[in-house]
Structures are given as structure tokens and as C-alpha cells.
PDB file of C-alpha atoms and ligand atoms in Angstrom:
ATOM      1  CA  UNK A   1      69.183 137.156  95.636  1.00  0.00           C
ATOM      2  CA  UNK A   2      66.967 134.263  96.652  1.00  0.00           C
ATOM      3  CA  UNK A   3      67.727 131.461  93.807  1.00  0.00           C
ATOM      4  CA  UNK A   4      71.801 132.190  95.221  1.00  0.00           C
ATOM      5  CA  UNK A   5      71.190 132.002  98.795  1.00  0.00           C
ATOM      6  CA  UNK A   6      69.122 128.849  98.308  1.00  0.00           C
ATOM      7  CA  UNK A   7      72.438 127.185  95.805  1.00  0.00           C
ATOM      8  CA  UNK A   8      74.388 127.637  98.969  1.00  0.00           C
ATOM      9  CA  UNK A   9      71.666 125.017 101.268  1.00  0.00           C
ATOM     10  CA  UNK A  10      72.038 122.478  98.123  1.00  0.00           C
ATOM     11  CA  UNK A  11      74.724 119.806  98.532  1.00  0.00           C
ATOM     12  CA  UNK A  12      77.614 119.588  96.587  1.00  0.00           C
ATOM     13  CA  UNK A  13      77.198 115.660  95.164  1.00  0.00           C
ATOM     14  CA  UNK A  14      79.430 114.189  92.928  1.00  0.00           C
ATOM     15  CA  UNK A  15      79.978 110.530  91.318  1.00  0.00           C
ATOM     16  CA  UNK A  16      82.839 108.832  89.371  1.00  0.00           C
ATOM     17  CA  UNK A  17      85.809 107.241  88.658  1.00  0.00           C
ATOM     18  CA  UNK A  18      89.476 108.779  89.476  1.00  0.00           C
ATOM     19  CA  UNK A  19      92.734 107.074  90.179  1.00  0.00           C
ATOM     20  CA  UNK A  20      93.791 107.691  93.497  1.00  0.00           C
ATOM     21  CA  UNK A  21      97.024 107.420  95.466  1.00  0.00           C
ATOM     22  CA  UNK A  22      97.339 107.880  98.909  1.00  0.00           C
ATOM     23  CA  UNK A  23     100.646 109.167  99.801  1.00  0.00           C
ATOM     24  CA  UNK A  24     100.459 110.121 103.589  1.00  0.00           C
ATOM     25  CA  UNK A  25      98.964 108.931 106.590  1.00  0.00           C
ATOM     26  CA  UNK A  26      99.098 111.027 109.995  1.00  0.00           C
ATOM     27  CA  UNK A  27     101.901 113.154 108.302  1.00  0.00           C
ATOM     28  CA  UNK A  28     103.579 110.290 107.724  1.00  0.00           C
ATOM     29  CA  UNK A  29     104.605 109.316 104.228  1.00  0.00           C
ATOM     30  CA  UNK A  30     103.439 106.346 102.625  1.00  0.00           C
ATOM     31  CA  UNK A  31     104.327 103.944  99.245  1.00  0.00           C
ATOM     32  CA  UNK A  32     102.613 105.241  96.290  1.00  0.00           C
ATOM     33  CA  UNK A  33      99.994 102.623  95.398  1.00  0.00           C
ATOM     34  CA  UNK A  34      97.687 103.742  92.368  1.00  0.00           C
ATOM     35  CA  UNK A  35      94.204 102.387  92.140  1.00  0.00           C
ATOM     36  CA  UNK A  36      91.077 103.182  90.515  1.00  0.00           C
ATOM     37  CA  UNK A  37      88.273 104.066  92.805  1.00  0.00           C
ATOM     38  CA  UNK A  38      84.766 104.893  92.219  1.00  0.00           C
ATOM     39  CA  UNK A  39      84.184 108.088  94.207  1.00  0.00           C
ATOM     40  CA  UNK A  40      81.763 109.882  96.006  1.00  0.00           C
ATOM     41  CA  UNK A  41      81.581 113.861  96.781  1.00  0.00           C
ATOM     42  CA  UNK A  42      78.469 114.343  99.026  1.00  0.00           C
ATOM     43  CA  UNK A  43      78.400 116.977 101.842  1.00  0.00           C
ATOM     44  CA  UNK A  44      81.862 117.482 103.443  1.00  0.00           C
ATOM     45  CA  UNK A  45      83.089 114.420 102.662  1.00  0.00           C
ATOM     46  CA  UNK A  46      84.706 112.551 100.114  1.00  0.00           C
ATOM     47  CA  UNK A  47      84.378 109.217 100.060  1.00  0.00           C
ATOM     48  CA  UNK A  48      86.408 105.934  97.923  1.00  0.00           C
ATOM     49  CA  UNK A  49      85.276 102.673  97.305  1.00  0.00           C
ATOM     50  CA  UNK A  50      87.814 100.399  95.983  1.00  0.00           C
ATOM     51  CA  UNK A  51      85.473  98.800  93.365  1.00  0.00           C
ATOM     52  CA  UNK A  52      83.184 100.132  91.629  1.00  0.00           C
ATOM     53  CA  UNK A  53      79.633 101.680  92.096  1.00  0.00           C
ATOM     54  CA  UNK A  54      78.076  98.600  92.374  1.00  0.00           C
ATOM     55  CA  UNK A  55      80.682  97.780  95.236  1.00  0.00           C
ATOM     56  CA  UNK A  56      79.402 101.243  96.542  1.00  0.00           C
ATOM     57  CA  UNK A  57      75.723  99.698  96.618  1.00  0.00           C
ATOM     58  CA  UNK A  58      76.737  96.791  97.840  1.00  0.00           C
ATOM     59  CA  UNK A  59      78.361  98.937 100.849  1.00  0.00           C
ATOM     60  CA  UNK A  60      75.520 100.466 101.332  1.00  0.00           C
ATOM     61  CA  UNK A  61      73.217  97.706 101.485  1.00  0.00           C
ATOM     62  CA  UNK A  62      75.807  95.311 104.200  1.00  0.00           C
ATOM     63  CA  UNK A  63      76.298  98.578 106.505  1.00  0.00           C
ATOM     64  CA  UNK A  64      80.406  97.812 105.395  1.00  0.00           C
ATOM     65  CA  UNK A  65      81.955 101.497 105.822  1.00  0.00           C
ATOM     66  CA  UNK A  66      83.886 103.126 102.486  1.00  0.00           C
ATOM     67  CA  UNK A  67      87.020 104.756 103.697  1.00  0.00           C
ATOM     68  CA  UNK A  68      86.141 108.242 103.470  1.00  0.00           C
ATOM     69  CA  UNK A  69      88.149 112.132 104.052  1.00  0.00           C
ATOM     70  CA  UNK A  70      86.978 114.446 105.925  1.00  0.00           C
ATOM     71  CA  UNK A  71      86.849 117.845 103.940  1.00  0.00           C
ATOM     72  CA  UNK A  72      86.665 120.636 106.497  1.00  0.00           C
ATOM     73  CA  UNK A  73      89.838 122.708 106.756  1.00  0.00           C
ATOM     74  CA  UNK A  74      91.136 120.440 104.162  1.00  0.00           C
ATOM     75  CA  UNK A  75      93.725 121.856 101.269  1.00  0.00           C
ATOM     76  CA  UNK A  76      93.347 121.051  97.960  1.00  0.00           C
ATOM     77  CA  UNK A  77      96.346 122.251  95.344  1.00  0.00           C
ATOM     78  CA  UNK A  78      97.614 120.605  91.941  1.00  0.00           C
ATOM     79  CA  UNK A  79     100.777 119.244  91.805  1.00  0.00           C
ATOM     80  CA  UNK A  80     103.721 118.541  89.158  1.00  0.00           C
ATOM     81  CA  UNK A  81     105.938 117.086  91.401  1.00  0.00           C
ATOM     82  CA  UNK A  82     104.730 114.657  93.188  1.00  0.00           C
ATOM     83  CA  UNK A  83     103.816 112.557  90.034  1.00  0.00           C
ATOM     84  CA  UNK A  84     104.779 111.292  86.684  1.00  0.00           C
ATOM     85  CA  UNK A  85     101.130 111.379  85.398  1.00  0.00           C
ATOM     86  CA  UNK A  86      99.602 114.341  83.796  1.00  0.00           C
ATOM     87  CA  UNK A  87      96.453 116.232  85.793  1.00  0.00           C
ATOM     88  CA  UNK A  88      97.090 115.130  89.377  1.00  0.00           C
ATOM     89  CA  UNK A  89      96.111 117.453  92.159  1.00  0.00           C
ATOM     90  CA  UNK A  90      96.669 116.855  95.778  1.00  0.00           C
ATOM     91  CA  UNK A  91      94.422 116.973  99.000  1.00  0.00           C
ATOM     92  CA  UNK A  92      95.604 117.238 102.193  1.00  0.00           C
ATOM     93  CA  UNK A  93      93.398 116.865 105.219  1.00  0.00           C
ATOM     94  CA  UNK A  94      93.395 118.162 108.804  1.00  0.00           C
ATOM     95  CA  UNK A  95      94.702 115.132 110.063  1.00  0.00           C
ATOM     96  CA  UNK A  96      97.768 114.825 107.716  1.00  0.00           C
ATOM     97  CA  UNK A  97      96.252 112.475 105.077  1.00  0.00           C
ATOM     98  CA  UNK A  98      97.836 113.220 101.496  1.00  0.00           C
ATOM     99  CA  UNK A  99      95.971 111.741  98.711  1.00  0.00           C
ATOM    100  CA  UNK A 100      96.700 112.161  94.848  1.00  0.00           C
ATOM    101  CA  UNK A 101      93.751 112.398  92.316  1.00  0.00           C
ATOM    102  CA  UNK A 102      94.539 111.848  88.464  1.00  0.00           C
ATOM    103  CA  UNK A 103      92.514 110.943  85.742  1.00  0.00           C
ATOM    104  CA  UNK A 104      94.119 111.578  82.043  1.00  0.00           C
ATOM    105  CA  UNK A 105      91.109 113.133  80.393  1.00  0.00           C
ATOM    106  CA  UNK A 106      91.582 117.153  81.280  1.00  0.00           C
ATOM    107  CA  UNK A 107      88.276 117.864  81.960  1.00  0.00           C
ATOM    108  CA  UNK A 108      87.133 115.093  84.212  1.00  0.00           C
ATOM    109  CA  UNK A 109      89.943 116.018  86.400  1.00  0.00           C
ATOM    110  CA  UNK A 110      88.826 119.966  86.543  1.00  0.00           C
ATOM    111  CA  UNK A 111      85.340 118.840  87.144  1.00  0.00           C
ATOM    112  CA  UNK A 112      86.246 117.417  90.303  1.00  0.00           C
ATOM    113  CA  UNK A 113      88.824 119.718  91.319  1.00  0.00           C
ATOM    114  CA  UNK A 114      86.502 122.219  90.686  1.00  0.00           C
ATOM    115  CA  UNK A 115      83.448 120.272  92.806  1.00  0.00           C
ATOM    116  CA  UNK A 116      85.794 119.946  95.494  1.00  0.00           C
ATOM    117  CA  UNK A 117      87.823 123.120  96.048  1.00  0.00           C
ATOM    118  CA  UNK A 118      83.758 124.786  95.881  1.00  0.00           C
ATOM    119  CA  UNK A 119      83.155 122.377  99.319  1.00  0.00           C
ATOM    120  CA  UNK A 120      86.631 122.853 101.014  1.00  0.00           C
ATOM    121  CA  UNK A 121      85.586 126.916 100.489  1.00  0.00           C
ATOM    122  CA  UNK A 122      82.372 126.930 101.279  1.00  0.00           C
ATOM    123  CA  UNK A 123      82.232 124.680 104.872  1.00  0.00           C
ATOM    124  CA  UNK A 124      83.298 125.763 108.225  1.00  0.00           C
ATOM    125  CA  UNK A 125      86.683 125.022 109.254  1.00  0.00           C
ATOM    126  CA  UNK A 126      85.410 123.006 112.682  1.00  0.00           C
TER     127      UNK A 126
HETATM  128  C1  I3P B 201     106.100 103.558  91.986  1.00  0.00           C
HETATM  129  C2  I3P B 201     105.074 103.422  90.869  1.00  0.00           C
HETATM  130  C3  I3P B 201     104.233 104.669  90.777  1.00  0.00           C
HETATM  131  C4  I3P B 201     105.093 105.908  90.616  1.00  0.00           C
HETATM  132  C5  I3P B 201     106.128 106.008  91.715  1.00  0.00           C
HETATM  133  C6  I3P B 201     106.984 104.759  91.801  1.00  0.00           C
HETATM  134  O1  I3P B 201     106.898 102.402  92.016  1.00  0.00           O
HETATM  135  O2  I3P B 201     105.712 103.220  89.648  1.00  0.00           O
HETATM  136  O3  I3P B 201     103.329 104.555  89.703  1.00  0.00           O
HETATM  137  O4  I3P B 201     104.275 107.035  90.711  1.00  0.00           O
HETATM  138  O5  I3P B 201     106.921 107.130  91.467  1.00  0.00           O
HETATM  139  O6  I3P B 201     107.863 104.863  92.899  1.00  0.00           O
HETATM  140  P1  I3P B 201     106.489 101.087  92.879  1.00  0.00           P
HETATM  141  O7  I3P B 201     105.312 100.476  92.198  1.00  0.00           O
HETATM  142  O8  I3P B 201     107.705 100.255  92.833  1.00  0.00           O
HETATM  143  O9  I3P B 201     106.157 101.575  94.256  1.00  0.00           O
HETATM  144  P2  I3P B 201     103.692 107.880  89.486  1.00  0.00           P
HETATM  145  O10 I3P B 201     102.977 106.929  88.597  1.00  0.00           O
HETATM  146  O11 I3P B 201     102.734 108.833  90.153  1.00  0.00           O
HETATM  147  O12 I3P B 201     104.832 108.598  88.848  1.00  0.00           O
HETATM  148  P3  I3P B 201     107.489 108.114  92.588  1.00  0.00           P
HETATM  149  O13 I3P B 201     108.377 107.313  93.455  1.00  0.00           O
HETATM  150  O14 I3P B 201     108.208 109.170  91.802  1.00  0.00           O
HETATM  151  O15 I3P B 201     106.321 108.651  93.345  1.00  0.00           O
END
């Protein structure tokens, strides 16, 4: 009906903290390095900043660019392997980025693999 096809024109947008590892660059592995980043789901894209949401304002106010992943055609999966930690899942983008997500309280961690696996679905591949 109408209230559904209007849900699809609203933007996934999604705030918090998650520790994050990024394990692959270009394809090309990379040394685990786990930090806590405040983290930003809006549109398409994901996007970290190292600090904290006030470093995110901050950002925003000096024009300084968050690293951010581009979502479309991106894979998102959860993994057992690739980590010690409990409730890590795994996106892997276009490009050959490999990023870990992890947080150790359950439902945070489905929230947000939830949030994101609805945007990797739902955009266009290119
Ligand atoms: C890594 C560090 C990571 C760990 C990783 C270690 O050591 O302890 O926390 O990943 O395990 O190699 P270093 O700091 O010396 O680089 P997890 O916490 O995700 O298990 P790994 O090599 O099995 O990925």
C-alpha cells in the first residue's frame, strides 16, 4: 500500500558506538587493529569517526572528511572465524575493503546488522 511504498523513500539512519576492525584494504589483508568508533548509517553509506560523536560534530563543522564505506553491492555476513570476540559480523565492499563489527551486548550488534543488511538489499548495485 501507500504507508509501504513511502518506508522505502525514507532513509535508513543509524547512530552509535561499535568496535571496528578493518582487516582488508584493496583485497589486500591488513593487521587487525580494534578500535571503538562512533558510527554513522545514513543513505548508502556507512561512515566511522575515530572519536566520538562530538568528534563527528566537530567533523562536520571543520569540513575534515570521516572515512566512510561505500554500501552498494557491498556483502555483509557474520563470522566465527575471523575473531576471538563474540557477535562480530563482517562487511565486505566492492572495492575489497573487509571490516569487522563487534560489540558484546547481543542486541546492539543485531540492530545494526539488521539496519545494514536492510540498505545493502534495498540499493542498486551501481
Ligand atoms: C591481535 C589482537 C587482536 C586479535 C588478533 C591478534 O594481536 O590481539 O585483538 O583479534 O587475533 O592477532 P596484535 O595486537 O599483536 O596484532 P581478536 O580480538 O579479534 O581475536 P587474530 O590474529 O586471530 O586475528
Amino acid at each position: 500500500g501507500i504507508i509501504t511504498s513511502l518506508e522505502h523513500l525514507v532513509e535508513e539512519r543509524k547512530e552509535g558506538y561499535l568496535n571496528k576492525a578493518k582487516i582488508a584494504d584493496g583485497g589486500k589483508k591488513m593487521r587487525k587493529n580494534w578500535s571503538n568508533a562512533w558510527i554513522i548509517l545514513s543513505g548508502q553509506k556507512l561512515e566511522f569517526h575515530k572519536e566520538s560523536k562530538q568528534q563527528a560534530l566537530s567533523n562536520l563543522k571543520t569540513g575534515n572528511k570521516p572515512e566512510w564505506v561505500d554500501l552498494r553491492g557491498a556483502s555483509i555476513e557474520w563470522t566465527k572465524e575471523k575473531s576471538s570476540r563474540k557477535n562480530v559480523f563482517q562487511i565486505t565492499t566492492v572495492s575489497g575493503n573487509e571490516f569487522l563489527f563487534q560489540s558484546d551486548i547481543d542486541l546492539i550488534v543485531l540492530d545494526w546488522f539488521h539496519a545494514i543488511r536492510k540498505v545493502i538489499e534495498k540499493v542498486p548495485k551501481e
